[in-house]
XYZ file of C-alpha atoms in Angstrom:
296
model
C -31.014 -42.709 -39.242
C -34.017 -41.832 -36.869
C -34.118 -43.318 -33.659
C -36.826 -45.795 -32.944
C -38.881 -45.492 -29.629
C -38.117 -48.072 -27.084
C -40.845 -50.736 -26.781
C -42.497 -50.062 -23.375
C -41.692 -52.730 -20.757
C -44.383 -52.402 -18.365
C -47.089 -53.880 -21.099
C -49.467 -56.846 -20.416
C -47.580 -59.949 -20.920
C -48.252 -61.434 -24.225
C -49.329 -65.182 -24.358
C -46.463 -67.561 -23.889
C -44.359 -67.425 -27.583
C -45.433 -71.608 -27.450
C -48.640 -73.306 -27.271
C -50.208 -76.806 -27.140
C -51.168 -77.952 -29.963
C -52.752 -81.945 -30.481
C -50.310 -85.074 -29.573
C -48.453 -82.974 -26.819
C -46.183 -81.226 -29.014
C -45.356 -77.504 -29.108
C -45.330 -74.878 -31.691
C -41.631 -73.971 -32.052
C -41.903 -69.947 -32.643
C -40.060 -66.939 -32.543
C -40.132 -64.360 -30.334
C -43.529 -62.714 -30.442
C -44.066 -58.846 -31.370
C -45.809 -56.836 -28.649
C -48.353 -54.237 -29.012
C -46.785 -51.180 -29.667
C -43.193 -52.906 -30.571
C -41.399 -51.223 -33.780
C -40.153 -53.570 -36.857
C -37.453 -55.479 -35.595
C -34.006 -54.335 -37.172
C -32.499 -57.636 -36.761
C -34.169 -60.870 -38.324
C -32.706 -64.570 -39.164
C -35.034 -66.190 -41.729
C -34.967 -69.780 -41.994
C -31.000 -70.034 -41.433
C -29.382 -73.685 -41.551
C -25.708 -73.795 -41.585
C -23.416 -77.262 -41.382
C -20.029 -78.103 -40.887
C -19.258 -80.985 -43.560
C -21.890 -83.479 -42.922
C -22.826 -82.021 -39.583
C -26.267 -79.699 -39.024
C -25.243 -77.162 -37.037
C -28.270 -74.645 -37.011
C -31.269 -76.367 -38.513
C -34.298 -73.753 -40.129
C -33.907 -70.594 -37.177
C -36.296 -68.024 -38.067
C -36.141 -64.964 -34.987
C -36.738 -61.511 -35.094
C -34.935 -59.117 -32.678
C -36.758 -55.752 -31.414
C -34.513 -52.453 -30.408
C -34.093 -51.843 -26.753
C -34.553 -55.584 -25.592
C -31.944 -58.307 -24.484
C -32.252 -61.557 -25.808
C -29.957 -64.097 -24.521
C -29.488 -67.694 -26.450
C -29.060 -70.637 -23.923
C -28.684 -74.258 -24.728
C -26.094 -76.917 -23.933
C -22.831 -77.624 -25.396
C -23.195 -78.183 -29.324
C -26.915 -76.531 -29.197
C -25.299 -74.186 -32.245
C -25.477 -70.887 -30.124
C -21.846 -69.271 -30.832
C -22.387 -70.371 -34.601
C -25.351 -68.833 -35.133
C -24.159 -65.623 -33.665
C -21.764 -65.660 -36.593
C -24.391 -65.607 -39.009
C -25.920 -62.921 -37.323
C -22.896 -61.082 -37.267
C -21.880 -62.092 -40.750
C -18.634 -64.182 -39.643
C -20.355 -67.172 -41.361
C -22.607 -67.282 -44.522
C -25.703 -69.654 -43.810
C -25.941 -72.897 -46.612
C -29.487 -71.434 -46.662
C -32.114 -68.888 -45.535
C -30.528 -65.350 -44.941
C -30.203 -62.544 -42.649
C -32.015 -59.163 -42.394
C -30.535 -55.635 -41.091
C -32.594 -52.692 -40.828
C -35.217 -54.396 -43.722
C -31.949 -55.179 -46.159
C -30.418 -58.460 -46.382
C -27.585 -58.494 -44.797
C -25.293 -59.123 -48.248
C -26.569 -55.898 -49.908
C -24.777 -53.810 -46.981
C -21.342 -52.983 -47.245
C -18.754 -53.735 -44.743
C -18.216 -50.443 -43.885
C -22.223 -49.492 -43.510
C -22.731 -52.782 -41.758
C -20.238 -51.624 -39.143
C -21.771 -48.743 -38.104
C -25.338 -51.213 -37.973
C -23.773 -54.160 -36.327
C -20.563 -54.664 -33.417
C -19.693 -57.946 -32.308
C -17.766 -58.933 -29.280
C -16.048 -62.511 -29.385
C -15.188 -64.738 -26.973
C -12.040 -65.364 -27.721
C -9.849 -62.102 -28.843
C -5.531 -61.808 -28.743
C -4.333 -59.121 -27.464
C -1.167 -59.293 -30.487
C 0.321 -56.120 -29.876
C 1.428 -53.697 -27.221
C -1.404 -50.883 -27.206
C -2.987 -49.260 -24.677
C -6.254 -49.941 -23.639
C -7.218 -46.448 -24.752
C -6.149 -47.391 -28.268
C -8.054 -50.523 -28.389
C -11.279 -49.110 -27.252
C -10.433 -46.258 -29.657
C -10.694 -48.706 -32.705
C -14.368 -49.580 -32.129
C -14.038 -45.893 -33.966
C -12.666 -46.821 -37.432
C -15.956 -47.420 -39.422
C -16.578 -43.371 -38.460
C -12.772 -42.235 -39.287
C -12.125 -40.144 -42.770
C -9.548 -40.848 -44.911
C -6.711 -40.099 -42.581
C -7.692 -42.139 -39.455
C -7.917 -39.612 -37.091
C -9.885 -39.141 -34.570
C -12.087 -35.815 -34.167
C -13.204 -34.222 -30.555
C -16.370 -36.410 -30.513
C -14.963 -39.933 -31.637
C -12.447 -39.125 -28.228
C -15.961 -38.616 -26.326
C -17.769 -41.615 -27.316
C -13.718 -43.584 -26.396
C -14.103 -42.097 -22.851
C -17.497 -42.368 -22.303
C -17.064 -46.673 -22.938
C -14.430 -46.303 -20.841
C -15.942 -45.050 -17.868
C -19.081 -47.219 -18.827
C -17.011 -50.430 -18.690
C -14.604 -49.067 -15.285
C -11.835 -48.842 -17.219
C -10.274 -45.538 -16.265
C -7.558 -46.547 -14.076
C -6.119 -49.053 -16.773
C -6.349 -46.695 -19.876
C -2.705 -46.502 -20.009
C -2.028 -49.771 -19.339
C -0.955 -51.842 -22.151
C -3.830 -54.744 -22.723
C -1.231 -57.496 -23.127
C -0.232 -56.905 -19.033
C -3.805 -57.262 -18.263
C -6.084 -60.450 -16.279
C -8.182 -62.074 -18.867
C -11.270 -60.232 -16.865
C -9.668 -56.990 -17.544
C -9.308 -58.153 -21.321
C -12.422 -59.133 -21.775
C -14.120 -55.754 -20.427
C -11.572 -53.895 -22.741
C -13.182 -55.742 -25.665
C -16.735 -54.775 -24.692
C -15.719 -51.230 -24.453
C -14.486 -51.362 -27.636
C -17.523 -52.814 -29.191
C -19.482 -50.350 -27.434
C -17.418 -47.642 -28.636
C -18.628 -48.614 -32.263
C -21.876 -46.941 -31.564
C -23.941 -49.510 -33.315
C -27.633 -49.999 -32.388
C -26.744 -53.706 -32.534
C -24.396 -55.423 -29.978
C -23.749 -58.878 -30.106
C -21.640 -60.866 -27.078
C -20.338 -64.117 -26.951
C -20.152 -65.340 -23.875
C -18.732 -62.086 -21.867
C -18.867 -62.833 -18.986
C -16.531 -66.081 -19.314
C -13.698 -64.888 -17.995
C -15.241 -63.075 -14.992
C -15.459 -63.779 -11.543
C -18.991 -63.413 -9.718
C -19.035 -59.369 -8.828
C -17.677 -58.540 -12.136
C -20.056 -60.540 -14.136
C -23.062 -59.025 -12.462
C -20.947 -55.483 -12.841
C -20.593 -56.046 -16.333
C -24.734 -57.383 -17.069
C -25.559 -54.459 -14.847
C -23.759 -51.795 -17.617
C -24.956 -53.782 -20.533
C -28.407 -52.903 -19.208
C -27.735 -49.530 -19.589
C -27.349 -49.880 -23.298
C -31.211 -51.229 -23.800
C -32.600 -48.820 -21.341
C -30.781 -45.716 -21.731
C -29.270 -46.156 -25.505
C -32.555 -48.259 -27.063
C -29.618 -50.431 -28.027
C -30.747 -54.322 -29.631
C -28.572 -56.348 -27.317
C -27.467 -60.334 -27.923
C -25.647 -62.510 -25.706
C -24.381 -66.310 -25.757
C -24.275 -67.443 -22.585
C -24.256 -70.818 -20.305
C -25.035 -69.042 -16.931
C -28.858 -69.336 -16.998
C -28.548 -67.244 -13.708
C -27.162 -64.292 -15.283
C -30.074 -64.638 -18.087
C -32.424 -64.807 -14.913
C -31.667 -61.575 -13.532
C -30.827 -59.451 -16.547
C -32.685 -60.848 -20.079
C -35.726 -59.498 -21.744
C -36.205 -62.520 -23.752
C -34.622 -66.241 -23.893
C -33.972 -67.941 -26.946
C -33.298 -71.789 -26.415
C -31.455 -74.165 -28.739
C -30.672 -77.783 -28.708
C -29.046 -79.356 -31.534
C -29.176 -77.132 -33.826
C -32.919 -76.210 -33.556
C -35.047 -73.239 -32.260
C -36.754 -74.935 -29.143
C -38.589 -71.905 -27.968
C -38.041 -68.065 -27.996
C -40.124 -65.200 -25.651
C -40.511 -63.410 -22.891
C -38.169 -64.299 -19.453
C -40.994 -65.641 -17.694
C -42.648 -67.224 -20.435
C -40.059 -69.642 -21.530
C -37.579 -70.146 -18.449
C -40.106 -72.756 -16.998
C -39.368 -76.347 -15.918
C -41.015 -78.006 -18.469
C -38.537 -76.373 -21.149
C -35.670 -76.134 -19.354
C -35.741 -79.773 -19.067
C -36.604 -80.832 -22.421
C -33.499 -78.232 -22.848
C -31.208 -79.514 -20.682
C -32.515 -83.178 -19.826
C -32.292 -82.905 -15.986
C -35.614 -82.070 -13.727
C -35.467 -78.330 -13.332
C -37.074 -75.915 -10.441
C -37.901 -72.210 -11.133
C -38.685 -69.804 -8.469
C -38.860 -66.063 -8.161
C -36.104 -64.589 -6.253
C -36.826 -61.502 -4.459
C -33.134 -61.168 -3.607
C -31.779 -60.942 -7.873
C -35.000 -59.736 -8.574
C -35.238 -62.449 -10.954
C -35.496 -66.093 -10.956
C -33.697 -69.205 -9.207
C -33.047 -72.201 -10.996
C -31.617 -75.318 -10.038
C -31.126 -78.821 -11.537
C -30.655 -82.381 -10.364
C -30.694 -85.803 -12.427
C-alpha cells in the first residue's frame, strides 16, 4: 500500500465546519476537507444503530483524513463508545455503512481489516499470566505465517511500542501484577504494535493519573506526526482534547452536533448546547491549547 502524504497543518483555517443558516439553526456537518487533504481512508455514511427500542447513533455521516486526531466528546449516553464499534466493526449499524480505504467495510476480510484497522478498548482482562512482552507481541498476529512465529522485524516493531509507550522496565513483568495505568499503556502498545494506519482508543487515558495521561497524548502524537497515522479517541476530558486534537467531533443523543477543526468547534456556544452548562474558552499559553471551564 503507498503511503499517503500528511495533510499540511500550517494551512489557512478553513471556514468553521457549521454555519448559520435562517431561524437560528445550524448546519450539522462533517468534518470539512482541506485544500490539499488526501481521500479520507476512514468514512461513516449515514450510520444509525439502536439497542431494542432505543436510538443510539442517529444518521452520522464523518469522514476521517490520515495524519489527524479526531477526538469524539459528548456527555454520558451521547453514543460515542458505540459508534466507535461501528467504526471498528464490533457492531453492525441497523443502517448506513462504513468505508475503509474506498471498500465497505464488509467486503474486507478479518484478517486484511486487521492490518487496516487496531482498536484499543476501554475495558480489556488481563486472563492469563503473560508477560507484557507477549501481549504487546500479539498486536503481531494479523502479519504471522502459518506457524505463528515471529520474524526479526515483527520483534522490532514489539520493541519499538514498547519503548514508545515506556514500557521497558515492565517487559518481563507479568500484566496481571500490574496498576490498571500500567495495563492500560500495555494495551496501547499492543494496538500500536499492529501497525495499522488506523488507531482507534476508547477512552485511554481512564485509568491514568494527570502526568501519565498527558505522557501518554504526548506519544499518541507521535503517531499522526511522525507515522501519518489516522488517530480516534473517546474521551470525557475536554482538556486533554484541548491540548492534543486536530479535530472535535461532538455528539449528544445519538446525533452528530458538529465536527471540525479544534478552534472551530470548541467554542461556548457549542459546548453549551453540548453540555447544557454556560461554558468559557480561552487560549492557554501554558498547554498551548485551550482552557475551558463550566458553571450552571
Amino acid at each position: 500500500m503507498s503511503e499517503t502524504p500528511s495533510p499540511g497543518r500550517n494551512e489557512k483555517t478553513p471556514p468553521a465546519p457549521w454555519a448559520a443558516v435562517p431561524g437560528g439553526e445550524r448546519e450539522k456537518t462533517t468534518s470539512l476537507k482541506k485544500p490539499g487533504d488526501p481521500e479520507p481512508i476512514l468514512e461513516a455514511k449515514n450510520l444509525t444503530f439502536s439497542h431494542g427500542t432505543t436510538r443510539v447513533v442517529n444518521d452520522v455521516s464523518l469522514k476521517f483524513f490520515p495524519g489527524r486526531h479526531y477526538v469524539l466528546a459528548g456527555p454520558n449516553g451521547a453514543g460515542k463508545s458505540t459508534l466507535l464499534d461501528l467504526l471498528s466493526h464490533l457492531k453492525e449499524p441497523g443502517s448506513g455503512g462504513i468505508m475503509v480505504f474506498g471498500k465497505n467495510i464488509n467486503s474486507h476480510g478479518a484478517p486484511e481489516l486487521a492490518k487496516l484497522l487496531a482498536l484499543a478498548p476501554q475495558n480489556f482482562q488481563f486472563n492469563f499470566s503473560f508477560t507484557v512482552r507477549e501481549i504487546v507481541s500479539l498486536g503481531r498476529r494479523p502479519y504471522l505465517g502459518r506457524w505463528g512465529r515471529l520474524d526479526d522485524e515483527d520483534r522490532r516493531i514489539v520493541e519499538k511500542a514498547i519503548d514508545l509507550l515506556n514500557l521497558r522496565k515492565l517487559a518481563g513483568k507479568l500484566v496481571t501484577t500490574l496498576s490498571g495505568g500500567e495495563a492500560q499503556r500495555v494495551v496501547l502498545a499492543r494496538t500500536i504494535a499492529q501497525s495499522t494506519p488506523i488507531v482507534l482508543l476508547d477512552e485511554p487515558t481512564a485509568s491514568l493519573d494527570v502526568a501519565q495521561a498527558l505522557d501518554l497524548m504526548a506519544r499518541v502524537r507521535t503517531l499522526t506526526g511522525e507515522e501519518n497515522t489516522l488517530v480516534v479517541t473517546v474521551t470525557h476530558d475536554l482538556h486533554l482534547a484541548a491540548v492534543f486534537a486536530d479535530e472535535m467531533v461532538f455528539l449528544k443523543k445519538g446525533s452528530l452536533v458538529a465536527a471540525g477543526p479544534l478552534l472551530e468547534t470548541m467554542t461556548p456556544d457549542l459546548l453549551g448546547e453540548v453540555f447544557e452548562a454556560k461554558a468559557r474558552v480561552r487560549r492557554d499559553d501554558f498547554t498551548g491549547g485551550l482552557n475551558i471551564s463550566f458553571k450552571h
